[in-house]
Amino acid sequence: MTQPLVIAIDGPAGSGKSTVARRLAESIGVEYLDTGAMYRAVAFAALRQGIDPDHGAGVTAVAQEMTLEISGDGTVTVDGIDATTEIRGPVVTRAVSAVAAIPGVRQELVSRQREWVRRRGGGVLEGRDIGSVVFPDARLKIYLSARPEIRAARRAKEVTDLDYNTVAADLARRDDYDVNRVHDPLRLADGAVDLDTSDLTIDEVIEVIRGLLDA
Ligand code: DC
């Protein structure tokens, strides 16, 4: 059997993962999966059902039972409801780290991510644990990083209703949670290329990754 062509892009919030992963996938003609949107979708579904985001068993059941579709244009549909905007909002963003720390949720989403690749024969996946846990044998693993103030400035530009200090504090809180959680914390996977995007444009980042792919 031929190995699926998987490109894993991991890194903290605001490192440029989503933009880079989307553009890279387009440029090599494969599909792209934003796995952070999947964790956000679970948080959205749990909150909608009135389940506490810290309740491991309750949230795991939500993850296992929900229907989730993420279309090519980024539309996220959870149990038939368009959640595209709400999953990026402050309420879901506050709840998502707790949800992503639940082992049962991770197990369910990792299995959906592997199924997504199996159906397509490959793709670009971005998240926190793609190169370390989901696809440790990925053809190429990239760890995108950037200085904290640069990441906060990028996020503040995206979410126009929050000021820089609020965004920076939220990023620091999520970094801490993602890096220090017990299950599948954010870390540089074995064999991953560490790419600091602080002083690079998107085009330059894509160029570096394309070069690594061709090497
Ligand atoms: O990339 P993002 O900000 O949309 O991710 C949302 C949350 O999901 C974030 O707190 C980290 C978590 N996450 C994860 O634990 N594993 C992934 N593969 C992707 C995201």
mmCIF file of C-alpha atoms and ligand atoms in Angstrom:
data_model
loop_
_atom_site.group_PDB
_atom_site.id
_atom_site.type_symbol
_atom_site.label_atom_id
_atom_site.label_comp_id
_atom_site.label_asym_id
_atom_site.label_seq_id
_atom_site.Cartn_x
_atom_site.Cartn_y
_atom_site.Cartn_z
ATOM 1 C CA MET A 1 0.000 0.000 0.000
ATOM 2 C CA THR A 2 1.326 3.472 -0.778
ATOM 3 C CA GLN A 3 1.794 5.800 2.188
ATOM 4 C CA PRO A 4 -0.671 8.721 2.269
ATOM 5 C CA LEU A 5 0.981 12.067 1.584
ATOM 6 C CA VAL A 6 0.479 13.909 4.851
ATOM 7 C CA ILE A 7 1.945 17.297 5.678
ATOM 8 C CA ALA A 8 1.669 18.104 9.380
ATOM 9 C CA ILE A 9 1.686 21.728 10.505
ATOM 10 C CA ASP A 10 1.709 22.309 14.249
ATOM 11 C CA GLY A 11 2.321 25.327 16.421
ATOM 12 C CA PRO A 12 0.770 27.750 18.888
ATOM 13 C CA ALA A 13 -2.128 30.118 18.193
ATOM 14 C CA GLY A 14 -1.150 33.038 15.982
ATOM 15 C CA SER A 15 1.891 31.318 14.467
ATOM 16 C CA GLY A 16 0.279 31.503 11.019
ATOM 17 C CA LYS A 17 -0.730 27.829 10.839
ATOM 18 C CA SER A 18 -4.170 28.211 9.277
ATOM 19 C CA THR A 19 -3.167 30.645 6.552
ATOM 20 C CA VAL A 20 -0.002 28.713 5.741
ATOM 21 C CA ALA A 21 -1.750 25.323 5.727
ATOM 22 C CA ARG A 22 -4.579 26.586 3.477
ATOM 23 C CA ARG A 23 -2.234 28.260 1.010
ATOM 24 C CA LEU A 24 0.159 25.317 0.955
ATOM 25 C CA ALA A 25 -2.669 22.834 0.302
ATOM 26 C CA GLU A 26 -3.928 25.017 -2.566
ATOM 27 C CA SER A 27 -0.481 25.325 -4.069
ATOM 28 C CA ILE A 28 0.125 21.573 -4.163
ATOM 29 C CA GLY A 29 -3.468 20.640 -5.031
ATOM 30 C CA VAL A 30 -4.530 18.688 -1.939
ATOM 31 C CA GLU A 31 -7.182 19.297 0.726
ATOM 32 C CA TYR A 32 -6.630 20.977 4.063
ATOM 33 C CA LEU A 33 -7.982 20.153 7.528
ATOM 34 C CA ASP A 34 -8.084 22.649 10.399
ATOM 35 C CA THR A 35 -8.131 20.314 13.412
ATOM 36 C CA GLY A 36 -8.463 23.256 15.831
ATOM 37 C CA ALA A 37 -11.899 23.852 14.280
ATOM 38 C CA MET A 38 -12.817 20.295 15.303
ATOM 39 C CA TYR A 39 -11.929 20.958 18.973
ATOM 40 C CA ARG A 40 -13.844 24.235 18.748
ATOM 41 C CA ALA A 41 -16.838 22.366 17.289
ATOM 42 C CA VAL A 42 -16.875 20.010 20.295
ATOM 43 C CA ALA A 43 -16.768 22.991 22.673
ATOM 44 C CA PHE A 44 -19.624 24.610 20.728
ATOM 45 C CA ALA A 45 -21.752 21.427 20.845
ATOM 46 C CA ALA A 46 -21.114 20.922 24.575
ATOM 47 C CA LEU A 47 -21.997 24.529 25.459
ATOM 48 C CA ARG A 48 -25.147 24.346 23.332
ATOM 49 C CA GLN A 49 -26.229 21.255 25.260
ATOM 50 C CA GLY A 50 -25.480 22.924 28.592
ATOM 51 C CA ILE A 51 -22.588 20.569 29.389
ATOM 52 C CA ASP A 52 -19.702 21.938 31.463
ATOM 53 C CA PRO A 53 -16.528 22.042 29.268
ATOM 54 C CA ASP A 54 -14.583 20.437 32.159
ATOM 55 C CA HIS A 55 -16.917 17.444 32.416
ATOM 56 C CA GLY A 56 -14.784 14.722 30.807
ATOM 57 C CA ALA A 57 -17.383 11.993 30.342
ATOM 58 C CA GLY A 58 -20.130 14.395 29.240
ATOM 59 C CA VAL A 59 -17.983 16.202 26.680
ATOM 60 C CA THR A 60 -16.520 12.920 25.378
ATOM 61 C CA ALA A 61 -20.065 11.663 24.698
ATOM 62 C CA VAL A 62 -20.823 14.909 22.848
ATOM 63 C CA ALA A 63 -17.698 14.428 20.676
ATOM 64 C CA GLN A 64 -18.585 10.829 19.895
ATOM 65 C CA GLU A 65 -22.177 11.600 18.986
ATOM 66 C CA MET A 66 -21.902 14.872 17.082
ATOM 67 C CA THR A 67 -22.092 15.094 13.326
ATOM 68 C CA LEU A 68 -19.394 17.422 12.067
ATOM 69 C CA GLU A 69 -18.749 18.647 8.563
ATOM 70 C CA ILE A 70 -15.948 21.007 7.598
ATOM 71 C CA SER A 71 -16.243 22.042 3.980
ATOM 72 C CA GLY A 72 -13.504 23.219 1.656
ATOM 73 C CA ASP A 73 -14.525 26.876 2.092
ATOM 74 C CA GLY A 74 -14.174 26.592 5.896
ATOM 75 C CA THR A 75 -17.881 26.294 6.735
ATOM 76 C CA VAL A 76 -18.260 24.278 9.940
ATOM 77 C CA THR A 77 -21.581 22.496 10.478
ATOM 78 C CA VAL A 78 -22.250 20.890 13.859
ATOM 79 C CA ASP A 79 -25.340 18.698 14.197
ATOM 80 C CA GLY A 80 -26.868 20.482 11.210
ATOM 81 C CA ILE A 81 -26.181 24.008 12.564
ATOM 82 C CA ASP A 82 -23.800 26.434 10.871
ATOM 83 C CA ALA A 83 -21.256 27.165 13.648
ATOM 84 C CA THR A 84 -18.604 28.820 11.445
ATOM 85 C CA THR A 85 -18.736 32.209 13.169
ATOM 86 C CA GLU A 86 -19.572 31.094 16.681
ATOM 87 C CA ILE A 87 -16.653 28.650 17.011
ATOM 88 C CA ARG A 88 -14.258 31.627 16.619
ATOM 89 C CA GLY A 89 -16.081 33.757 19.190
ATOM 90 C CA PRO A 90 -14.903 34.504 22.744
ATOM 91 C CA VAL A 91 -17.249 32.033 24.479
ATOM 92 C CA VAL A 92 -16.023 28.990 22.537
ATOM 93 C CA THR A 93 -12.423 30.258 22.613
ATOM 94 C CA ARG A 94 -12.547 30.412 26.421
ATOM 95 C CA ALA A 95 -13.932 26.859 26.690
ATOM 96 C CA VAL A 96 -11.855 25.097 24.047
ATOM 97 C CA SER A 97 -8.614 24.508 25.991
ATOM 98 C CA ALA A 98 -10.482 22.565 28.684
ATOM 99 C CA VAL A 99 -12.268 20.521 26.016
ATOM 100 C CA ALA A 100 -8.985 19.790 24.200
ATOM 101 C CA ALA A 101 -7.448 18.474 27.448
ATOM 102 C CA ILE A 102 -9.993 15.627 27.711
ATOM 103 C CA PRO A 103 -8.444 12.303 26.565
ATOM 104 C CA GLY A 104 -11.748 10.878 25.273
ATOM 105 C CA VAL A 105 -12.306 13.941 23.097
ATOM 106 C CA ARG A 106 -8.775 13.692 21.680
ATOM 107 C CA GLN A 107 -9.176 9.985 20.943
ATOM 108 C CA GLU A 108 -12.417 10.592 19.043
ATOM 109 C CA LEU A 109 -11.060 13.515 17.024
ATOM 110 C CA VAL A 110 -7.756 11.792 16.212
ATOM 111 C CA SER A 111 -9.716 8.876 14.830
ATOM 112 C CA ARG A 112 -11.841 11.238 12.696
ATOM 113 C CA GLN A 113 -8.666 12.955 11.445
ATOM 114 C CA ARG A 114 -7.115 9.631 10.390
ATOM 115 C CA GLU A 115 -10.349 8.676 8.634
ATOM 116 C CA TRP A 116 -10.325 12.040 6.818
ATOM 117 C CA VAL A 117 -6.846 11.243 5.465
ATOM 118 C CA ARG A 118 -7.738 7.628 4.637
ATOM 119 C CA ARG A 119 -10.583 8.798 2.416
ATOM 120 C CA ARG A 120 -8.421 11.292 0.523
ATOM 121 C CA GLY A 121 -5.056 9.547 0.456
ATOM 122 C CA GLY A 122 -3.397 12.551 2.128
ATOM 123 C CA GLY A 123 -3.652 16.269 2.755
ATOM 124 C CA VAL A 124 -2.344 19.147 4.835
ATOM 125 C CA LEU A 125 -3.414 18.979 8.489
ATOM 126 C CA GLU A 126 -2.809 21.708 11.023
ATOM 127 C CA GLY A 127 -3.083 21.586 14.804
ATOM 128 C CA ARG A 128 -1.000 20.932 17.903
ATOM 129 C CA ASP A 129 -0.301 17.181 17.808
ATOM 130 C CA ILE A 130 -0.449 16.237 14.120
ATOM 131 C CA GLY A 131 3.278 15.446 13.770
ATOM 132 C CA SER A 132 3.686 14.066 17.292
ATOM 133 C CA VAL A 133 0.557 11.909 17.673
ATOM 134 C CA VAL A 134 -1.865 11.807 14.744
ATOM 135 C CA PHE A 135 0.638 11.235 11.909
ATOM 136 C CA PRO A 136 4.119 10.662 13.364
ATOM 137 C CA ASP A 137 5.152 9.242 9.947
ATOM 138 C CA ALA A 138 3.992 12.298 8.000
ATOM 139 C CA ARG A 139 6.020 13.043 4.881
ATOM 140 C CA LEU A 140 6.835 16.503 6.223
ATOM 141 C CA LYS A 141 6.368 17.953 9.704
ATOM 142 C CA ILE A 142 6.555 21.664 10.295
ATOM 143 C CA TYR A 143 6.463 23.402 13.666
ATOM 144 C CA LEU A 144 5.518 27.022 13.084
ATOM 145 C CA SER A 145 6.429 29.456 15.815
ATOM 146 C CA ALA A 146 6.601 33.228 16.227
ATOM 147 C CA ARG A 147 7.451 35.610 19.035
ATOM 148 C CA PRO A 148 4.505 36.020 21.456
ATOM 149 C CA GLU A 149 4.016 39.745 20.731
ATOM 150 C CA ILE A 150 3.916 39.044 16.996
ATOM 151 C CA ARG A 151 1.334 36.288 17.457
ATOM 152 C CA ALA A 152 -0.814 38.504 19.667
ATOM 153 C CA ALA A 153 -0.655 41.343 17.128
ATOM 154 C CA ARG A 154 -1.743 38.970 14.321
ATOM 155 C CA ARG A 155 -4.676 37.668 16.367
ATOM 156 C CA ALA A 156 -5.696 41.183 17.456
ATOM 157 C CA LYS A 157 -5.944 42.145 13.786
ATOM 158 C CA GLU A 158 -8.231 39.170 13.087
ATOM 159 C CA VAL A 159 -10.595 39.727 16.037
ATOM 160 C CA THR A 160 -11.419 43.385 15.689
ATOM 161 C CA ASP A 161 -13.734 43.536 18.725
ATOM 162 C CA LEU A 162 -10.980 42.801 21.292
ATOM 163 C CA ASP A 163 -8.025 45.012 22.161
ATOM 164 C CA TYR A 164 -4.381 43.911 21.959
ATOM 165 C CA ASN A 165 -3.928 43.397 25.728
ATOM 166 C CA THR A 166 -6.980 41.154 25.996
ATOM 167 C CA VAL A 167 -5.855 39.087 23.012
ATOM 168 C CA ALA A 168 -2.272 38.838 24.345
ATOM 169 C CA ALA A 169 -3.493 37.676 27.766
ATOM 170 C CA ASP A 170 -5.792 35.102 26.178
ATOM 171 C CA LEU A 171 -2.971 33.779 23.975
ATOM 172 C CA ALA A 172 -0.629 33.461 26.968
ATOM 173 C CA ARG A 173 -3.310 31.558 28.885
ATOM 174 C CA ARG A 174 -3.944 29.185 25.954
ATOM 175 C CA ASP A 175 -0.218 28.658 25.306
ATOM 176 C CA ASP A 176 0.213 27.689 28.925
ATOM 177 C CA TYR A 177 -2.729 25.292 28.793
ATOM 178 C CA ASP A 178 -1.720 23.705 25.454
ATOM 179 C CA VAL A 179 1.949 23.244 26.405
ATOM 180 C CA ASN A 180 1.385 21.998 29.940
ATOM 181 C CA ARG A 181 -1.604 19.710 29.517
ATOM 182 C CA VAL A 182 -0.992 16.039 30.318
ATOM 183 C CA HIS A 183 -2.416 14.530 27.126
ATOM 184 C CA ASP A 184 -0.682 15.256 23.820
ATOM 185 C CA PRO A 185 0.702 18.683 24.756
ATOM 186 C CA LEU A 186 1.965 21.044 22.093
ATOM 187 C CA ARG A 187 5.625 20.242 21.460
ATOM 188 C CA LEU A 188 8.155 19.984 18.663
ATOM 189 C CA ALA A 189 7.616 16.484 17.200
ATOM 190 C CA ASP A 190 10.573 14.218 16.428
ATOM 191 C CA GLY A 191 11.804 15.072 12.953
ATOM 192 C CA ALA A 192 9.812 18.312 12.704
ATOM 193 C CA VAL A 193 11.310 21.434 11.156
ATOM 194 C CA ASP A 194 11.072 24.428 13.487
ATOM 195 C CA LEU A 195 10.176 27.480 11.419
ATOM 196 C CA ASP A 196 9.967 30.898 13.100
ATOM 197 C CA THR A 197 7.585 33.041 11.039
ATOM 198 C CA SER A 198 8.045 36.279 13.041
ATOM 199 C CA ASP A 199 9.947 38.074 10.298
ATOM 200 C CA LEU A 200 8.647 36.210 7.246
ATOM 201 C CA THR A 201 5.719 36.942 4.922
ATOM 202 C CA ILE A 202 3.235 34.171 4.133
ATOM 203 C CA ASP A 203 4.750 33.834 0.658
ATOM 204 C CA GLU A 204 8.209 33.358 2.162
ATOM 205 C CA VAL A 205 6.932 30.690 4.554
ATOM 206 C CA ILE A 206 5.239 28.816 1.682
ATOM 207 C CA GLU A 207 8.441 29.051 -0.343
ATOM 208 C CA VAL A 208 10.499 27.523 2.499
ATOM 209 C CA ILE A 209 8.013 24.670 2.943
ATOM 210 C CA ARG A 210 7.804 23.988 -0.806
ATOM 211 C CA GLY A 211 11.592 23.828 -0.824
ATOM 212 C CA LEU A 212 11.584 21.286 2.008
ATOM 213 C CA LEU A 213 8.972 19.197 0.173
ATOM 214 C CA ASP A 214 11.035 19.133 -2.999
ATOM 215 C CA ALA A 215 14.279 18.370 -1.138
HETATM 216 O O1 DC B 1 -5.811 26.371 16.457
HETATM 217 P P1 DC B 1 -7.011 26.807 17.299
HETATM 218 O O2 DC B 1 -6.758 28.026 18.143
HETATM 219 O O3 DC B 1 -8.267 26.932 16.504
HETATM 220 O O4 DC B 1 -7.225 25.569 18.316
HETATM 221 C C1 DC B 1 -8.250 25.568 19.255
HETATM 222 C C2 DC B 1 -7.846 24.759 20.480
HETATM 223 O O5 DC B 1 -7.792 23.381 20.175
HETATM 224 C C3 DC B 1 -6.518 25.128 21.116
HETATM 225 O O6 DC B 1 -6.713 25.449 22.477
HETATM 226 C C4 DC B 1 -5.660 23.903 21.020
HETATM 227 C C5 DC B 1 -6.605 22.795 20.664
HETATM 228 N N1 DC B 1 -6.073 21.885 19.632
HETATM 229 C C6 DC B 1 -5.507 20.718 20.050
HETATM 230 O O7 DC B 1 -5.402 20.484 21.255
HETATM 231 N N2 DC B 1 -5.061 19.817 19.134
HETATM 232 C C7 DC B 1 -5.168 20.072 17.821
HETATM 233 N N3 DC B 1 -4.724 19.171 16.932
HETATM 234 C C8 DC B 1 -5.738 21.293 17.372
HETATM 235 C C9 DC B 1 -6.182 22.195 18.306
#
